[in-house]
């Protein structure tokens, strides 16, 4: 058999046997072998590109989540405070007058106060006094109406004298004094142990949809002991009602 014929093989198709040169087969095989890595490298590049995009997306998502949290600061408003600046006598005879005074102020989170007392409307603020007592368990409960009477059970906010306001600002720079309220001529008509409770009330402003006044906060005096005994009028007690 000739050498040239030995290097040929035969393929069969619809038209019958067809001679195929072995050199063409080798050349085609080598071409396919060289092109294969190119086809395999392309998916790898696509895979790396896909991974890179995912990483960027995740990084961007983390930044968006943490950014607003770091920039948002909680808003802190000043809070009202009540202080008793005139405590009633600790022990009084039945029928003696009682007097108490409180100071209204605002406490700010820092000494850098953005407003002054002159810029705050206190016309919608007033204070009301009432009588409370303590149960055996220590719970403070209101006393029935009529046990405490007086000439002045409620009062509006009056400006503090300038020297007191200046002194308070030096000693407590985070506080802004708004004024004071006084309750004089209070009469407790039954003996016992009591406290005078003062509530700061705010009336709704013009155009407000609030149903009525709002109690902002309360403060209680020290214990007052009212004794049933005969007494003579004294400077410390004021008038005595028989």
Short mmCIF file of C-alpha atoms in Angstrom, two decimals:
data_model
loop_
_atom_site.label_atom_id
_atom_site.label_comp_id
_atom_site.label_asym_id
_atom_site.label_seq_id
_atom_site.Cartn_x
_atom_site.Cartn_y
_atom_site.Cartn_z
CA UNK A 1 0.00 0.00 0.00
CA UNK A 2 1.43 3.41 -0.92
CA UNK A 3 2.49 5.68 1.94
CA UNK A 4 0.21 8.52 0.78
CA UNK A 5 -2.77 6.20 0.85
CA UNK A 6 -1.85 4.98 4.32
CA UNK A 7 -2.04 8.54 5.65
CA UNK A 8 -5.61 8.90 4.56
CA UNK A 9 -8.69 7.75 6.34
CA UNK A 10 -12.26 7.60 5.17
CA UNK A 11 -15.36 9.24 6.52
CA UNK A 12 -18.83 8.29 5.59
CA UNK A 13 -21.59 10.80 5.04
CA UNK A 14 -24.77 10.95 3.01
CA UNK A 15 -22.76 11.07 -0.21
CA UNK A 16 -20.74 7.95 0.62
CA UNK A 17 -17.10 7.45 1.70
CA UNK A 18 -14.85 10.51 1.61
CA UNK A 19 -11.08 10.50 1.93
CA UNK A 20 -9.64 12.73 4.60
CA UNK A 21 -5.97 13.71 4.68
CA UNK A 22 -4.26 12.96 8.03
CA UNK A 23 -2.38 16.29 7.88
CA UNK A 24 -5.62 18.19 7.75
CA UNK A 25 -6.81 16.23 10.76
CA UNK A 26 -3.66 17.11 12.74
CA UNK A 27 -3.84 20.77 11.71
CA UNK A 28 -7.49 20.99 12.71
CA UNK A 29 -6.76 19.25 16.01
CA UNK A 30 -3.89 21.64 16.81
CA UNK A 31 -6.03 24.68 15.90
CA UNK A 32 -8.82 23.48 18.15
CA UNK A 33 -6.32 22.83 20.95
CA UNK A 34 -4.91 26.38 20.70
CA UNK A 35 -8.30 28.04 20.60
CA UNK A 36 -9.70 26.12 23.56
CA UNK A 37 -7.79 27.99 26.27
CA UNK A 38 -9.06 31.26 24.82
CA UNK A 39 -12.63 30.03 25.25
CA UNK A 40 -11.85 28.85 28.76
CA UNK A 41 -10.17 32.13 29.79
CA UNK A 42 -13.18 34.22 28.81
CA UNK A 43 -15.51 32.74 31.43
CA UNK A 44 -12.78 33.30 34.06
CA UNK A 45 -12.57 36.99 33.20
CA UNK A 46 -16.35 37.21 33.35
CA UNK A 47 -16.32 35.51 36.74
CA UNK A 48 -13.72 37.92 38.14
CA UNK A 49 -15.67 40.86 36.78
CA UNK A 50 -18.83 39.57 38.41
CA UNK A 51 -17.06 39.20 41.75
CA UNK A 52 -15.65 42.72 41.52
CA UNK A 53 -19.08 44.22 40.88
CA UNK A 54 -20.58 42.37 43.85
CA UNK A 55 -17.85 43.62 46.16
CA UNK A 56 -18.40 47.25 45.10
CA UNK A 57 -22.13 46.90 45.55
CA UNK A 58 -21.74 45.48 49.06
CA UNK A 59 -19.28 48.23 50.02
CA UNK A 60 -21.62 50.92 48.73
CA UNK A 61 -24.51 49.39 50.70
CA UNK A 62 -22.53 49.41 53.95
CA UNK A 63 -21.56 53.04 53.48
CA UNK A 64 -25.15 54.13 52.89
CA UNK A 65 -26.29 52.34 56.02
CA UNK A 66 -23.63 53.73 58.34
CA UNK A 67 -23.48 57.24 56.91
CA UNK A 68 -26.85 58.58 58.13
CA UNK A 69 -26.42 56.95 61.53
CA UNK A 70 -23.15 58.75 62.10
CA UNK A 71 -24.49 62.13 60.99
CA UNK A 72 -27.85 62.11 62.81
CA UNK A 73 -27.77 63.75 66.26
CA UNK A 74 -30.68 63.44 68.70
CA UNK A 75 -32.44 66.75 69.34
CA UNK A 76 -32.56 67.59 73.04
CA UNK A 77 -35.07 70.17 74.21
CA UNK A 78 -34.86 72.05 77.52
CA UNK A 79 -36.97 70.66 80.33
CA UNK A 80 -39.03 72.54 82.91
CA UNK A 81 -37.98 72.39 86.55
CA UNK A 82 -39.71 73.43 89.77
CA UNK A 83 -37.89 74.28 92.99
CA UNK A 84 -39.43 75.22 96.33
CA UNK A 85 -37.74 78.45 97.38
CA UNK A 86 -40.02 79.05 100.37
CA UNK A 87 -40.72 75.92 102.43
CA UNK A 88 -43.67 76.09 104.86
CA UNK A 89 -43.05 75.63 108.57
CA UNK A 90 -42.52 72.01 109.57
CA UNK A 91 -44.85 72.22 112.57
CA UNK A 92 -47.83 74.55 112.80
CA UNK A 93 -50.87 74.77 115.08
CA UNK A 94 -54.30 74.07 113.68
CA UNK A 95 -55.75 77.28 112.30
CA UNK A 96 -52.43 78.96 111.36
CA UNK A 97 -51.72 80.26 107.88
CA UNK A 98 -49.23 78.47 105.64
CA UNK A 99 -47.19 79.99 102.82
CA UNK A 100 -45.08 78.41 100.06
CA UNK A 101 -43.18 79.67 97.02
CA UNK A 102 -41.73 77.89 93.98
CA UNK A 103 -39.36 78.88 91.19
CA UNK A 104 -39.93 77.91 87.54
CA UNK A 105 -36.90 77.36 85.33
CA UNK A 106 -35.67 75.64 82.18
CA UNK A 107 -32.71 73.28 82.16
CA UNK A 108 -30.63 73.10 78.98
CA UNK A 109 -28.21 70.30 78.01
CA UNK A 110 -25.28 72.77 78.11
CA UNK A 111 -24.43 76.25 79.30
CA UNK A 112 -24.74 77.54 75.73
CA UNK A 113 -28.38 78.59 75.96
CA UNK A 114 -29.84 79.65 72.57
CA UNK A 115 -32.60 81.82 74.11
CA UNK A 116 -33.13 84.17 77.04
CA UNK A 117 -35.97 84.44 79.54
CA UNK A 118 -37.22 87.56 77.78
CA UNK A 119 -37.91 85.50 74.63
CA UNK A 120 -40.07 82.90 76.41
CA UNK A 121 -43.82 83.42 76.71
CA UNK A 122 -44.82 82.63 80.30
CA UNK A 123 -48.34 84.04 80.03
CA UNK A 124 -49.71 80.54 79.35
CA UNK A 125 -48.05 79.12 82.49
CA UNK A 126 -49.55 79.10 85.97
CA UNK A 127 -49.17 77.04 89.15
CA UNK A 128 -51.81 75.40 91.33
CA UNK A 129 -51.36 74.27 94.95
CA UNK A 130 -53.12 71.32 96.57
CA UNK A 131 -52.79 69.21 99.70
CA UNK A 132 -51.57 65.62 99.80
CA UNK A 133 -50.84 63.11 102.53
CA UNK A 134 -48.93 59.85 102.82
CA UNK A 135 -50.39 56.42 103.46
CA UNK A 136 -48.74 53.85 105.73
CA UNK A 137 -47.03 52.35 102.70
CA UNK A 138 -45.52 55.73 101.80
CA UNK A 139 -47.78 56.43 98.82
CA UNK A 140 -48.67 60.10 98.36
CA UNK A 141 -52.38 60.63 97.73
CA UNK A 142 -54.55 63.77 97.34
CA UNK A 143 -56.57 65.00 100.30
CA UNK A 144 -60.30 65.60 99.85
CA UNK A 145 -61.32 69.08 98.75
CA UNK A 146 -61.98 71.61 101.47
CA UNK A 147 -59.28 70.47 103.91
CA UNK A 148 -57.00 73.23 102.58
CA UNK A 149 -58.45 76.59 101.70
CA UNK A 150 -56.89 79.98 101.23
CA UNK A 151 -56.78 83.33 99.59
CA UNK A 152 -54.46 82.16 96.80
CA UNK A 153 -54.47 78.55 95.62
CA UNK A 154 -53.06 79.38 92.16
CA UNK A 155 -50.68 81.97 90.76
CA UNK A 156 -49.14 83.10 87.49
CA UNK A 157 -45.38 83.26 86.87
CA UNK A 158 -43.73 86.49 88.08
CA UNK A 159 -40.23 87.60 87.02
CA UNK A 160 -37.44 86.96 89.52
CA UNK A 161 -35.54 89.97 90.86
CA UNK A 162 -32.49 90.58 88.72
CA UNK A 163 -29.98 89.83 91.47
CA UNK A 164 -31.47 86.38 92.08
CA UNK A 165 -31.58 85.57 88.37
CA UNK A 166 -27.93 86.62 87.97
CA UNK A 167 -26.87 84.58 90.99
CA UNK A 168 -28.64 81.49 89.66
CA UNK A 169 -27.01 81.89 86.24
CA UNK A 170 -23.55 82.01 87.81
CA UNK A 171 -24.09 79.00 90.07
CA UNK A 172 -26.04 76.89 87.55
CA UNK A 173 -25.22 78.06 84.00
CA UNK A 174 -27.34 75.31 82.40
CA UNK A 175 -30.53 76.67 83.97
CA UNK A 176 -32.63 79.61 82.84
CA UNK A 177 -34.95 81.09 85.47
CA UNK A 178 -38.40 82.04 84.20
CA UNK A 179 -39.95 83.36 87.40
CA UNK A 180 -41.65 82.37 90.63
CA UNK A 181 -45.11 81.66 92.07
CA UNK A 182 -46.27 82.31 95.64
CA UNK A 183 -49.16 80.83 97.64
CA UNK A 184 -50.01 82.79 100.74
CA UNK A 185 -52.80 82.58 103.28
CA UNK A 186 -53.22 78.79 102.95
CA UNK A 187 -55.23 77.23 105.79
CA UNK A 188 -55.19 73.51 106.66
CA UNK A 189 -58.40 72.78 108.60
CA UNK A 190 -57.57 69.34 110.01
CA UNK A 191 -54.68 68.11 112.12
CA UNK A 192 -52.31 65.59 110.61
CA UNK A 193 -49.22 65.20 108.44
CA UNK A 194 -49.40 66.84 105.03
CA UNK A 195 -47.42 68.14 102.08
CA UNK A 196 -48.29 70.98 99.71
CA UNK A 197 -48.09 69.88 96.08
CA UNK A 198 -47.55 72.50 93.38
CA UNK A 199 -48.36 71.69 89.75
CA UNK A 200 -47.12 73.71 86.77
CA UNK A 201 -49.90 74.04 84.20
CA UNK A 202 -49.65 75.19 80.59
CA UNK A 203 -52.66 76.50 78.72
CA UNK A 204 -53.00 75.71 74.99
CA UNK A 205 -51.82 78.39 72.60
CA UNK A 206 -53.85 80.22 69.99
CA UNK A 207 -54.84 77.87 67.18
CA UNK A 208 -53.85 74.78 69.18
CA UNK A 209 -55.93 71.61 68.81
CA UNK A 210 -55.18 70.48 72.38
CA UNK A 211 -58.39 69.72 74.33
CA UNK A 212 -57.31 71.68 77.42
CA UNK A 213 -54.53 72.58 79.83
CA UNK A 214 -51.52 70.31 80.32
CA UNK A 215 -49.78 69.51 83.60
CA UNK A 216 -46.07 69.80 82.91
CA UNK A 217 -44.70 68.64 86.26
CA UNK A 218 -45.28 68.77 90.04
CA UNK A 219 -43.18 69.31 93.14
CA UNK A 220 -43.99 68.47 96.79
CA UNK A 221 -43.00 70.42 99.89
CA UNK A 222 -41.48 68.96 103.03
CA UNK A 223 -43.81 67.36 105.56
CA UNK A 224 -46.03 69.78 107.50
CA UNK A 225 -47.27 68.64 110.89
CA UNK A 226 -50.52 70.33 111.88
CA UNK A 227 -51.13 69.99 115.62
CA UNK A 228 -54.40 70.43 117.47
CA UNK A 229 -53.39 72.62 120.39
CA UNK A 230 -54.14 76.06 121.74
CA UNK A 231 -51.64 78.66 120.56
CA UNK A 232 -51.00 82.34 120.74
CA UNK A 233 -50.47 84.37 117.55
CA UNK A 234 -46.81 84.21 116.53
CA UNK A 235 -44.65 85.91 113.91
CA UNK A 236 -43.63 82.53 112.50
CA UNK A 237 -47.16 81.28 111.91
CA UNK A 238 -48.93 84.39 110.71
CA UNK A 239 -52.61 84.79 111.49
CA UNK A 240 -54.41 82.16 113.52
CA UNK A 241 -58.01 81.37 112.62
CA UNK A 242 -60.25 80.26 115.47
#
